[in-house]
mmCIF file of C-alpha atoms and ligand atoms in Angstrom:
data_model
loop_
_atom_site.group_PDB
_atom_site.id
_atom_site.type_symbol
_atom_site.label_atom_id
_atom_site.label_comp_id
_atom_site.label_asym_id
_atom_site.label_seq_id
_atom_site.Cartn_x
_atom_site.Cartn_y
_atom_site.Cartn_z
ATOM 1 C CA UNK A 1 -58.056 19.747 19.321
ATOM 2 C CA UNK A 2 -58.697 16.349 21.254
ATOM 3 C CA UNK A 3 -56.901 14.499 18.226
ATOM 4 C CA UNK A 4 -54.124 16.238 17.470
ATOM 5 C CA UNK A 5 -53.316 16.834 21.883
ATOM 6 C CA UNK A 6 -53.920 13.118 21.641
ATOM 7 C CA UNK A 7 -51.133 12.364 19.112
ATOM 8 C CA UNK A 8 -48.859 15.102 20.183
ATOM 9 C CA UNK A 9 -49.391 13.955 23.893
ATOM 10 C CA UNK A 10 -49.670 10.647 23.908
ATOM 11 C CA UNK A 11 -49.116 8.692 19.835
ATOM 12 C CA UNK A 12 -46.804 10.730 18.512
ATOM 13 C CA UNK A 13 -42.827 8.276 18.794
ATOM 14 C CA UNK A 14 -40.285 10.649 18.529
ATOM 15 C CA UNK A 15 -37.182 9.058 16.872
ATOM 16 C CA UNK A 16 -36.649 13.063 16.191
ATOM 17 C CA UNK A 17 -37.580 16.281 16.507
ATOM 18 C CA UNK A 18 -39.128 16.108 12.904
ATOM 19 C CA UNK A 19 -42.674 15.848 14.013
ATOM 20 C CA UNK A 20 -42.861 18.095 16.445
ATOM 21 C CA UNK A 21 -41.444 20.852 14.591
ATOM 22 C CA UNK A 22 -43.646 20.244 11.306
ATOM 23 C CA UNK A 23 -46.663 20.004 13.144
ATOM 24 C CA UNK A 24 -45.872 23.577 14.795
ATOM 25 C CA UNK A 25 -45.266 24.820 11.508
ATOM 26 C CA UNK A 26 -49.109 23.701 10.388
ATOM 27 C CA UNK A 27 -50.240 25.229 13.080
ATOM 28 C CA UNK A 28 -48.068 28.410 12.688
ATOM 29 C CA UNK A 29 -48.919 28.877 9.372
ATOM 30 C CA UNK A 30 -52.513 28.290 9.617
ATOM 31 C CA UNK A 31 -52.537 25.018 9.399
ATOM 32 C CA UNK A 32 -51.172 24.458 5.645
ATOM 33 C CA UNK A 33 -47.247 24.995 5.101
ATOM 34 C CA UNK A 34 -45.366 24.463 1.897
ATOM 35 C CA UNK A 35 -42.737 21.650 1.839
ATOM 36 C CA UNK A 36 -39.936 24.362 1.762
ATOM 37 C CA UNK A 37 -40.990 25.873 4.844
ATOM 38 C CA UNK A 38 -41.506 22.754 6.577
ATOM 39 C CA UNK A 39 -37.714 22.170 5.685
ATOM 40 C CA UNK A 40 -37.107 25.543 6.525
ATOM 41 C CA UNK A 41 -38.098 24.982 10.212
ATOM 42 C CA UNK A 42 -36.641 21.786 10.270
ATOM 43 C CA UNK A 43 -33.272 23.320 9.152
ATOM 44 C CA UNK A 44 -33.342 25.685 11.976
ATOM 45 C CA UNK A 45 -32.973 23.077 14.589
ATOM 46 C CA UNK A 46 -30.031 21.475 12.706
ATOM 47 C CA UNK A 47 -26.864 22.828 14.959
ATOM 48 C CA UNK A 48 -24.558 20.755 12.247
ATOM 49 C CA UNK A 49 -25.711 23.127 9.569
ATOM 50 C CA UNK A 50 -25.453 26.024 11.652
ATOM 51 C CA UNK A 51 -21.486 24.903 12.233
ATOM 52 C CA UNK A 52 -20.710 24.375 9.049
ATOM 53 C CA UNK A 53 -21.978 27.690 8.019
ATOM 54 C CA UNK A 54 -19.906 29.309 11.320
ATOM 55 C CA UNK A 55 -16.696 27.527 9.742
ATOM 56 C CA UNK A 56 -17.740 29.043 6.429
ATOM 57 C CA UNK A 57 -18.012 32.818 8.191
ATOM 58 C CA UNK A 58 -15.248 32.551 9.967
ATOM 59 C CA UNK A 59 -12.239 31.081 7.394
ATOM 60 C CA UNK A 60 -14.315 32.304 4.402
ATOM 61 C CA UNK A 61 -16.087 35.464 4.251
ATOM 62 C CA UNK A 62 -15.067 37.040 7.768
ATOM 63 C CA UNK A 63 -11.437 36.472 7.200
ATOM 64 C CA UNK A 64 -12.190 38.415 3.473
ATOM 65 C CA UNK A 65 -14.162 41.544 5.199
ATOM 66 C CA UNK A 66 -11.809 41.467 8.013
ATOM 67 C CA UNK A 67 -8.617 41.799 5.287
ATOM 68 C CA UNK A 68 -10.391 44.610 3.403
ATOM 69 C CA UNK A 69 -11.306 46.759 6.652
ATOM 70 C CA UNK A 70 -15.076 46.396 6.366
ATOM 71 C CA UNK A 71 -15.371 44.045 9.591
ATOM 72 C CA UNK A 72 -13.873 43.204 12.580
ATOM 73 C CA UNK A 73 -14.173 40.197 15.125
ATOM 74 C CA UNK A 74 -13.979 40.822 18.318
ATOM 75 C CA UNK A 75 -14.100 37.418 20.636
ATOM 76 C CA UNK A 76 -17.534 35.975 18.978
ATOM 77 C CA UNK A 77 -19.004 38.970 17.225
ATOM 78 C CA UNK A 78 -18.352 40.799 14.254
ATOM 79 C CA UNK A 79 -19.056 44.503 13.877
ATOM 80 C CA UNK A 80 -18.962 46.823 10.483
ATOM 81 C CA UNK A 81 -16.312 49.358 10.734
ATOM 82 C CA UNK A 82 -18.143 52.341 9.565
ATOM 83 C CA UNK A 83 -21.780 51.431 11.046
ATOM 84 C CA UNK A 84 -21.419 54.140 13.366
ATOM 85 C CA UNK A 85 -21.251 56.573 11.327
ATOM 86 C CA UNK A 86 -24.334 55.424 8.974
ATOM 87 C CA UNK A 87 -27.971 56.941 8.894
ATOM 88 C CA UNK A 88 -30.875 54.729 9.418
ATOM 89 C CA UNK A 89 -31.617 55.619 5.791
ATOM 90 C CA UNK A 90 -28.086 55.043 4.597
ATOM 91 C CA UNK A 91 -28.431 51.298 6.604
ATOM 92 C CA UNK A 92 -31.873 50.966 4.410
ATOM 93 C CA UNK A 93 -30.278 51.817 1.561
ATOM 94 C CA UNK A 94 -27.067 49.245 2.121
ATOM 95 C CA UNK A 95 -29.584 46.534 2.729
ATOM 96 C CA UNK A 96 -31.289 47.154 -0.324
ATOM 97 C CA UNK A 97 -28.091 47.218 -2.196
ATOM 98 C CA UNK A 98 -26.507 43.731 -0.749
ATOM 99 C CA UNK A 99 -30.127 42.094 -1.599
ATOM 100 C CA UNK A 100 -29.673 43.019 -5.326
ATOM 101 C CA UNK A 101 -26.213 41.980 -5.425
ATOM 102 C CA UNK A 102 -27.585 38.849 -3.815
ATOM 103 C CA UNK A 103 -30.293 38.692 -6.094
ATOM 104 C CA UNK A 104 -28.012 40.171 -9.486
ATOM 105 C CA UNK A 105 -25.711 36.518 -8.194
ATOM 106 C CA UNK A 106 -28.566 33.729 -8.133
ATOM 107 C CA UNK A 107 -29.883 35.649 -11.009
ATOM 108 C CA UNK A 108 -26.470 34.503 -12.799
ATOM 109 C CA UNK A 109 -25.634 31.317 -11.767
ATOM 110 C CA UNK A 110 -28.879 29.937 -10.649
ATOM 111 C CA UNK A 111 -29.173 26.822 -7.844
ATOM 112 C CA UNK A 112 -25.777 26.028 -9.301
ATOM 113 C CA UNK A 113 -23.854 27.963 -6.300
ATOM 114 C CA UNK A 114 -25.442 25.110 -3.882
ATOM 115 C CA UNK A 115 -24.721 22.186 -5.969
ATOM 116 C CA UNK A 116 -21.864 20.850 -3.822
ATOM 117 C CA UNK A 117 -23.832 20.801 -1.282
ATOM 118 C CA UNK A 118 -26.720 19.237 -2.645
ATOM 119 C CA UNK A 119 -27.390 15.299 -1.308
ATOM 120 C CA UNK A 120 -27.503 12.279 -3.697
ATOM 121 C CA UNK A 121 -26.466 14.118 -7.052
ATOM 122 C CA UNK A 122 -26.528 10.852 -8.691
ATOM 123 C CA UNK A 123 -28.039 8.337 -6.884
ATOM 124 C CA UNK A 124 -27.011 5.135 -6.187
ATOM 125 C CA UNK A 125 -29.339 1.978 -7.062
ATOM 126 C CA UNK A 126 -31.090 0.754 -3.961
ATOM 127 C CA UNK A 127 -29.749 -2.344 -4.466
ATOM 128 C CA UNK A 128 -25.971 -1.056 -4.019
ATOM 129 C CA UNK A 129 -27.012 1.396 -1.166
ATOM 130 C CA UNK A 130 -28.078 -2.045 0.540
ATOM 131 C CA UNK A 131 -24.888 -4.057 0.366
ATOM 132 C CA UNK A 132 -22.346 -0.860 1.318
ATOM 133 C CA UNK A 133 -24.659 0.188 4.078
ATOM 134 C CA UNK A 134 -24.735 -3.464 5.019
ATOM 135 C CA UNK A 135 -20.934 -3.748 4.599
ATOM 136 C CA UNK A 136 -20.123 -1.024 6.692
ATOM 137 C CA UNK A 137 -22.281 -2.205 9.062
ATOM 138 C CA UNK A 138 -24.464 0.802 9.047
ATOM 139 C CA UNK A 139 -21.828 3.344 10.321
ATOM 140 C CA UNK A 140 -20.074 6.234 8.666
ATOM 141 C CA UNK A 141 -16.834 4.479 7.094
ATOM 142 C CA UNK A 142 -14.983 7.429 8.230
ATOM 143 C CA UNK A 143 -16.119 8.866 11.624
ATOM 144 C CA UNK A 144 -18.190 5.217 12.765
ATOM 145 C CA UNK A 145 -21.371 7.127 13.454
ATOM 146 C CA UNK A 146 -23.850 4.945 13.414
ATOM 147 C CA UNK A 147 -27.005 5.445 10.759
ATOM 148 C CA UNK A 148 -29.738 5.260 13.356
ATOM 149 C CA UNK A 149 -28.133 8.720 14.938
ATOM 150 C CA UNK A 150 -27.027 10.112 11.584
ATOM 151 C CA UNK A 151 -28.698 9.673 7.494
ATOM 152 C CA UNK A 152 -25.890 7.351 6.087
ATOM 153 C CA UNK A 153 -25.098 8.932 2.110
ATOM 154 C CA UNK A 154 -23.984 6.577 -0.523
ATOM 155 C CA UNK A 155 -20.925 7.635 -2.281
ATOM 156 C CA UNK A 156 -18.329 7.146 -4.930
ATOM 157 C CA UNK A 157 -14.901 7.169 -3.731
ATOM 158 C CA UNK A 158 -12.994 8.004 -6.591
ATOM 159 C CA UNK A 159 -16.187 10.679 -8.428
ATOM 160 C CA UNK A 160 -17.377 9.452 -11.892
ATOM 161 C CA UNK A 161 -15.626 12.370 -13.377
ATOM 162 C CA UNK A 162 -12.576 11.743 -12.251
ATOM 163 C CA UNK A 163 -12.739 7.682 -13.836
ATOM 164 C CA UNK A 164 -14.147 6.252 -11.111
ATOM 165 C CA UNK A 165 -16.404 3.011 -11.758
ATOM 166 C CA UNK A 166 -20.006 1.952 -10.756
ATOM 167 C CA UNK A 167 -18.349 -0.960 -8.839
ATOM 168 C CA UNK A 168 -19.513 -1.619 -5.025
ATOM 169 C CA UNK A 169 -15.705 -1.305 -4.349
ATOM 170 C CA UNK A 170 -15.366 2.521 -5.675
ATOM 171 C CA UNK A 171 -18.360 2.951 -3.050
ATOM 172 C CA UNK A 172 -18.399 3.974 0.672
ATOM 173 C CA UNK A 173 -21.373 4.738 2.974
ATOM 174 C CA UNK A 174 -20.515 8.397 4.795
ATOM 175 C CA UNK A 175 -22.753 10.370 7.508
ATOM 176 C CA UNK A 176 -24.224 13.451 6.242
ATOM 177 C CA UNK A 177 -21.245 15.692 8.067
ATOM 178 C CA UNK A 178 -18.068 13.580 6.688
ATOM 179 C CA UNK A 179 -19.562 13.400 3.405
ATOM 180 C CA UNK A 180 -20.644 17.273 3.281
ATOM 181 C CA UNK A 181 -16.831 17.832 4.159
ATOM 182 C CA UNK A 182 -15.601 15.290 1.585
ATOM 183 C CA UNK A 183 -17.714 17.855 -0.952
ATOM 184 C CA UNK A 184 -16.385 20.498 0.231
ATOM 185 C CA UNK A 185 -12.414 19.595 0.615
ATOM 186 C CA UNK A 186 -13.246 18.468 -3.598
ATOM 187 C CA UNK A 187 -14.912 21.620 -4.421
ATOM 188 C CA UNK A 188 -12.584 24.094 -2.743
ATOM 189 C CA UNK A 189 -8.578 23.654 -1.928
ATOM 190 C CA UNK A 190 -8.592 19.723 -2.814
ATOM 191 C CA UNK A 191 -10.203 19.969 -6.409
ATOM 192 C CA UNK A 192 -7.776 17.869 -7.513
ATOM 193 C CA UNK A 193 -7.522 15.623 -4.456
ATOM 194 C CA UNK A 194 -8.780 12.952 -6.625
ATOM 195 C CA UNK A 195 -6.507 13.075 -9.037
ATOM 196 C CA UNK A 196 -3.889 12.142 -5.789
ATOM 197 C CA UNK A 197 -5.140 8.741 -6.201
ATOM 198 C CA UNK A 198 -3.557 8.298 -9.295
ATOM 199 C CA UNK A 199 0.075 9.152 -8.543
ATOM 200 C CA UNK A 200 2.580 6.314 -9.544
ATOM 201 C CA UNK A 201 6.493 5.878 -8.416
ATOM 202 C CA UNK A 202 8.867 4.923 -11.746
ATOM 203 C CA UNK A 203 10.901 3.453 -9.720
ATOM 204 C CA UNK A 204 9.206 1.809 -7.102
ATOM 205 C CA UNK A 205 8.758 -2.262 -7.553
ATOM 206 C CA UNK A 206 5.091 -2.052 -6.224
ATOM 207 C CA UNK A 207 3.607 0.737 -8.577
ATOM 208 C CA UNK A 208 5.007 -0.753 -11.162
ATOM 209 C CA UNK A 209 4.213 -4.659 -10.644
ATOM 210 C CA UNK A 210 3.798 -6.757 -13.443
ATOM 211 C CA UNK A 211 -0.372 -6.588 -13.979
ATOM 212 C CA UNK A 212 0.205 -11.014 -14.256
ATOM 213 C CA UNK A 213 1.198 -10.983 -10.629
ATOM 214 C CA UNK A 214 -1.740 -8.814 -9.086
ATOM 215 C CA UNK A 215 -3.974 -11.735 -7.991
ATOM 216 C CA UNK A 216 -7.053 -9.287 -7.304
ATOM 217 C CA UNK A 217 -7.884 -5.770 -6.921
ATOM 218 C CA UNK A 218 -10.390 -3.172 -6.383
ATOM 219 C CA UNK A 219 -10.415 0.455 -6.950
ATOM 220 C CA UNK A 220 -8.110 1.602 -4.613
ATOM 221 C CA UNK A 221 -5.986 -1.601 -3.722
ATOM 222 C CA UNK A 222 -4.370 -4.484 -5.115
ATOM 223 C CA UNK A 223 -3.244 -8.067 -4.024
ATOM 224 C CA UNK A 224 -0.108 -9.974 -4.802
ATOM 225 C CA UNK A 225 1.652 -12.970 -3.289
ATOM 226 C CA UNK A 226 4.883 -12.074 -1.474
ATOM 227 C CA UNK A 227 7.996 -13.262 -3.766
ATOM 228 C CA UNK A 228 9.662 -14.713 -0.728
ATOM 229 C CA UNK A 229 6.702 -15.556 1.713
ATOM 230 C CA UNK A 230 7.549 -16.567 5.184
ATOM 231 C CA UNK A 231 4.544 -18.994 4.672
ATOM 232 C CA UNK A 232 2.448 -20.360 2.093
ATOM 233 C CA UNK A 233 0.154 -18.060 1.571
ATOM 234 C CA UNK A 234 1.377 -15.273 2.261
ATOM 235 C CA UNK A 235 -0.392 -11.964 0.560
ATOM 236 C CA UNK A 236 0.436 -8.402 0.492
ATOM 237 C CA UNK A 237 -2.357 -5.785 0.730
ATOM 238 C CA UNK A 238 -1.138 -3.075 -1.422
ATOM 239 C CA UNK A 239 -2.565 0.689 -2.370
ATOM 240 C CA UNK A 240 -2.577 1.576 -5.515
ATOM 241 C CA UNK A 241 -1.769 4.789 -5.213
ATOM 242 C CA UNK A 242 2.256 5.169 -4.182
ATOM 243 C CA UNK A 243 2.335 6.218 -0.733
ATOM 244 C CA UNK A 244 5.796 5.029 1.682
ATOM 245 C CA UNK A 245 3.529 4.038 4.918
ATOM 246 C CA UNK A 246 0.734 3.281 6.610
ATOM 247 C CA UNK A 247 0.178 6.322 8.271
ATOM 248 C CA UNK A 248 -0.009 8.355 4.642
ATOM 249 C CA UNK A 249 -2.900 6.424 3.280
ATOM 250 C CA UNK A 250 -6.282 7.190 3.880
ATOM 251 C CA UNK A 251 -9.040 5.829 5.285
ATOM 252 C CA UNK A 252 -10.822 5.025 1.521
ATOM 253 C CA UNK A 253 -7.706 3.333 0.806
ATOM 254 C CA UNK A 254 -7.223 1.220 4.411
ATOM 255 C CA UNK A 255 -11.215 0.288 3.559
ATOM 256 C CA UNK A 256 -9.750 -1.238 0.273
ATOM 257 C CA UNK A 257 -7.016 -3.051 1.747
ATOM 258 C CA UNK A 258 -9.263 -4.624 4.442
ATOM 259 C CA UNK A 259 -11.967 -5.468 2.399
ATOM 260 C CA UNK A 260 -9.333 -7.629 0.343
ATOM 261 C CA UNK A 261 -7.738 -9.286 3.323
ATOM 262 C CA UNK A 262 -11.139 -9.906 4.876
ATOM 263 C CA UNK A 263 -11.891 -11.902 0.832
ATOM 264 C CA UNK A 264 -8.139 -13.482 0.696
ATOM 265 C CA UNK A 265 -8.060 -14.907 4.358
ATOM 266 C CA UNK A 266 -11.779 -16.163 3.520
ATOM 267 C CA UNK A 267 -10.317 -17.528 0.349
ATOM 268 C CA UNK A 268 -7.060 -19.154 1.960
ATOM 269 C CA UNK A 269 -9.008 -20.923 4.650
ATOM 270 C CA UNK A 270 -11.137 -22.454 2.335
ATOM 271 C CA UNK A 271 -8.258 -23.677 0.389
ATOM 272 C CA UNK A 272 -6.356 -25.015 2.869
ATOM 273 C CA UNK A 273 -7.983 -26.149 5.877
ATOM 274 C CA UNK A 274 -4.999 -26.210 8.002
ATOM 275 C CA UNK A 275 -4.856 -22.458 8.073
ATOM 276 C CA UNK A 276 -5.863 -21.537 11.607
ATOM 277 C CA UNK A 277 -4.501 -18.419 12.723
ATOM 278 C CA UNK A 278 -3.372 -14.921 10.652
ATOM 279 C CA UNK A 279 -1.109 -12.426 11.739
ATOM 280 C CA UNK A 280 -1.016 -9.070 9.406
ATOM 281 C CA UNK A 281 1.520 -6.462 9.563
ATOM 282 C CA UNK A 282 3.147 -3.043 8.494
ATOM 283 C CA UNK A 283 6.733 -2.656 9.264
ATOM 284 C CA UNK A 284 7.092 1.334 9.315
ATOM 285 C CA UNK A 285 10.121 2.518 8.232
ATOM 286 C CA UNK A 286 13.585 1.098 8.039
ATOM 287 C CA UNK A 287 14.259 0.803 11.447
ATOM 288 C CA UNK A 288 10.771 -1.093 11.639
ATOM 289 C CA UNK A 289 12.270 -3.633 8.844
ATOM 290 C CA UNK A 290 10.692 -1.713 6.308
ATOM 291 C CA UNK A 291 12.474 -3.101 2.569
ATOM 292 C CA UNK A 292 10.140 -1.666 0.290
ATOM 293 C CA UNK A 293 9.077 1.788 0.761
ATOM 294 C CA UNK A 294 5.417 1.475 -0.892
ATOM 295 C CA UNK A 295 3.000 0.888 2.140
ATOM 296 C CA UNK A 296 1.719 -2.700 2.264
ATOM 297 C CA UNK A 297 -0.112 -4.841 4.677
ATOM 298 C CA UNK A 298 1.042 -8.722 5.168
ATOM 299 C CA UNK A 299 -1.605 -10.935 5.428
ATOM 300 C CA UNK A 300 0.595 -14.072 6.601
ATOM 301 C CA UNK A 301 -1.336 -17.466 7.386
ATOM 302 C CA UNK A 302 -0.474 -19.491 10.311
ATOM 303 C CA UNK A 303 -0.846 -22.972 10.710
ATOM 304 C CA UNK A 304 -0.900 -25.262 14.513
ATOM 305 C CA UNK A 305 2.995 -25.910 15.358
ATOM 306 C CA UNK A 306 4.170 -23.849 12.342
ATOM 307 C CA UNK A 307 6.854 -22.730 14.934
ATOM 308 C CA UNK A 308 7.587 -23.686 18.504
ATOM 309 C CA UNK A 309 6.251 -21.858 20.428
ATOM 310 C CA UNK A 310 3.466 -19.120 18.330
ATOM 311 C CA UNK A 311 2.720 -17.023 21.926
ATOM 312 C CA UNK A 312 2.946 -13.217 21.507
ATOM 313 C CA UNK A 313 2.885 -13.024 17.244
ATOM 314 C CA UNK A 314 3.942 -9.669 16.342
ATOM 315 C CA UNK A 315 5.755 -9.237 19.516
ATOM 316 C CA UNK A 316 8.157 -11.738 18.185
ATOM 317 C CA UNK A 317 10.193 -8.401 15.780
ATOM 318 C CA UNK A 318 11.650 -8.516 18.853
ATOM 319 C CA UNK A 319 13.407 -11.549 19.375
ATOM 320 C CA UNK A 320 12.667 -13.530 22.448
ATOM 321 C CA UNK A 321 9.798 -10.946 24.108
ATOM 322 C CA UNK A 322 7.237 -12.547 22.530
ATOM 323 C CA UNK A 323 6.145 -15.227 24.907
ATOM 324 C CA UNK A 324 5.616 -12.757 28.448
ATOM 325 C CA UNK A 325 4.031 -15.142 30.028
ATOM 326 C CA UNK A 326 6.908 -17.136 30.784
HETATM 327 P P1 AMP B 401 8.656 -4.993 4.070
HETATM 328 O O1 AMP B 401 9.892 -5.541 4.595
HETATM 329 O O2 AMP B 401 7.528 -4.900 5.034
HETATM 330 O O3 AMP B 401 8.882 -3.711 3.311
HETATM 331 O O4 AMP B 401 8.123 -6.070 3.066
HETATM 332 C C1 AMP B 401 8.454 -6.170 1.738
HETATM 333 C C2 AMP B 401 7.881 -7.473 1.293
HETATM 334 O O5 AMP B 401 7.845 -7.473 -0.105
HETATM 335 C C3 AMP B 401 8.739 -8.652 1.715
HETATM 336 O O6 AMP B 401 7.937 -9.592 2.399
HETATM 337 C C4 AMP B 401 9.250 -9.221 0.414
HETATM 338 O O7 AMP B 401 9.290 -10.622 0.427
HETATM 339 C C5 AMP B 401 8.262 -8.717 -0.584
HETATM 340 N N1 AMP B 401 8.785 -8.454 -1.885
HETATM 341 C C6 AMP B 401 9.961 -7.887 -2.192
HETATM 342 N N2 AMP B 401 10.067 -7.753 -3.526
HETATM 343 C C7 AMP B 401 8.922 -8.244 -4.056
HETATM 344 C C8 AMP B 401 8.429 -8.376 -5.363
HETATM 345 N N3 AMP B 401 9.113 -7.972 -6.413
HETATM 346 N N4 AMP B 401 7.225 -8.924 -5.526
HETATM 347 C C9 AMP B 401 6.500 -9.315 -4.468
HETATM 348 N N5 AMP B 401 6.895 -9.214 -3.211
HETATM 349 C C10 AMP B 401 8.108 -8.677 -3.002
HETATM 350 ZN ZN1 ZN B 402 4.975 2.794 -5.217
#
């Protein structure tokens, strides 16, 4: 007893409630517990699995029972239609019956039916995991979440399956919750959300760009000079994928397109020491100065006394507001 009251009390640092709960389960089960029912326990804690399976009740199987009259919903609770009218023996036999349909289903298709959900399918070498978690500073690339408050996954942007390289630039580090949603948006309604990536304008200069001009690229973005740069130097951040603005690409795409202005303004200032100052830029639609309707970011070097007076950059689309201080 003294021991274990002694950890529990006074040893045990709680960066969760991981070893609390496993502990109780020892001591529930008479001191030796399975792995599975250690995970069990832990599981029941976990109020983001709970949601996710309240989102799957609700828009997935409630919505199907409520359509063909067996349930209803009313505010929070569902009811069965006809359980009123059912026999505790006719309830016994019902449960019987939906655990061997449950059991006729596994039966069939095995672990299989989890799969999507199912962490690190392939995994990625540590080595990798390292430098994206490092890259994105150890927070979800898509909600910011930071690793120390939720397990950071390893991913492939564009899947294997779908072409998708090995490359640290067709990876992205997501939180357990954006990544289980990713999975799920693939595996449901957006199978072929991947496939999005892909699309290509015929007539659109960008998509089809002569492959000699693209200076770099990565999986989802590319980098060319602009043909009539308003500076030397000047670079356009460009998605691969045809898309008119900025607000229609998506976050795996904007992570593309800043990880190659973050190399190209490292790359101009070492070229050309006199670069001292950046501005970037997406004009947004044509009344924005928008020319060419595939969404690209400027990356446009600036340089001491390059013009007169530099106060207020961007503000400047509007001629004369730039400088408010004046
Ligand atoms: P925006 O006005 O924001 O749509 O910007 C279009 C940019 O694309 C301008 O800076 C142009 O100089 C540049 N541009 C236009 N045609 C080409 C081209 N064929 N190759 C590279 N850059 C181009
Ligand atoms: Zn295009």
């Amino acid at each position: 007893m003294g021991t274990l009251k002694d950890y529990i009390e006074n040893k045990m640092s709680m960066s969760h409630v991981y070893q609390p709960v496993m502990i109780k389960t020892l001591l529930v089960n008479g001191g030796v517990a399975h792995k599975k029912a250690i995970a069990k326990d832990i599981l029941s804690y976990d109020i983001s699995q709970v949601e996710y399976y309240i989102r799957i009740t609700n828009n997935m199987v409630g919505r199907v029972l409520r359509k063909n009259g067996i349930a209803k919903k009313e505010k929070d609770n569902y009811s069965l239609i006809s359980f009123k009218d059912l026999s505790a023996e006719e309830v016994e036999a019902l449960i019987g019956l939906c655990e061997s349909k449950i059991a006729e289903y596994i039966d069939k298709r095995g672990d299989k039916i989890w799969e999507h959900r199912r962490r690190n399918r392939k995994a990625v070498p540590g080595s990798i995991r390292y430098q994206v978690l490092k890259r994105a500073k150890g927070r979800c690339e898509l909600c910011g979440i930071s690793m120390e408050e939720k397990a950071l996954e390893v991913d492939h942007i564009v899947p294997k399956n779908h072409g998708g390289e090995d490359s640290l630039d067709n990876y992205q580090a997501l939180c357990f919750t954006c990544n289980a949603n990713k999975r799920d948006t693939d595996d449901t309604d957006f199978r072929k959300m991947n496939a999005v990536y892909s699309h290509r304008e015929q007539n659109c200069i960008f998509c089809t760009i002569n492959k000699g001009r693209i200076i770099d690229s990565n999986e989802l973005a590319f980098v060319i000079r602009d043909k009539y740069p308003v500076t030397e130097g000047h670079l356009l951040m460009i998605p691969k994928r045809h898309c008119k603005t900025y607000f229609e690409i998506s976050q795996a795409e904007l992570n593309s397109m800043h990880r190659l202005a973050h190399k190209h303004r490292e790359i101009l200032i070492t070229e050309d020491p006199g670069i001292s100052g950046f501005n970037i830029g997406f004009n947004i639609g044509k009344d924005a100065g928008q020319t060419v309707n595939h969404c690209h970011m400027h990356l446009i070097p600036r340089r001491k006394g390059d013009v007169n007076n530099p106060v207020g950059g961007v503000r400047n689309i509007i001629p004369g507001k730039g400088d408010y201080t004046t």
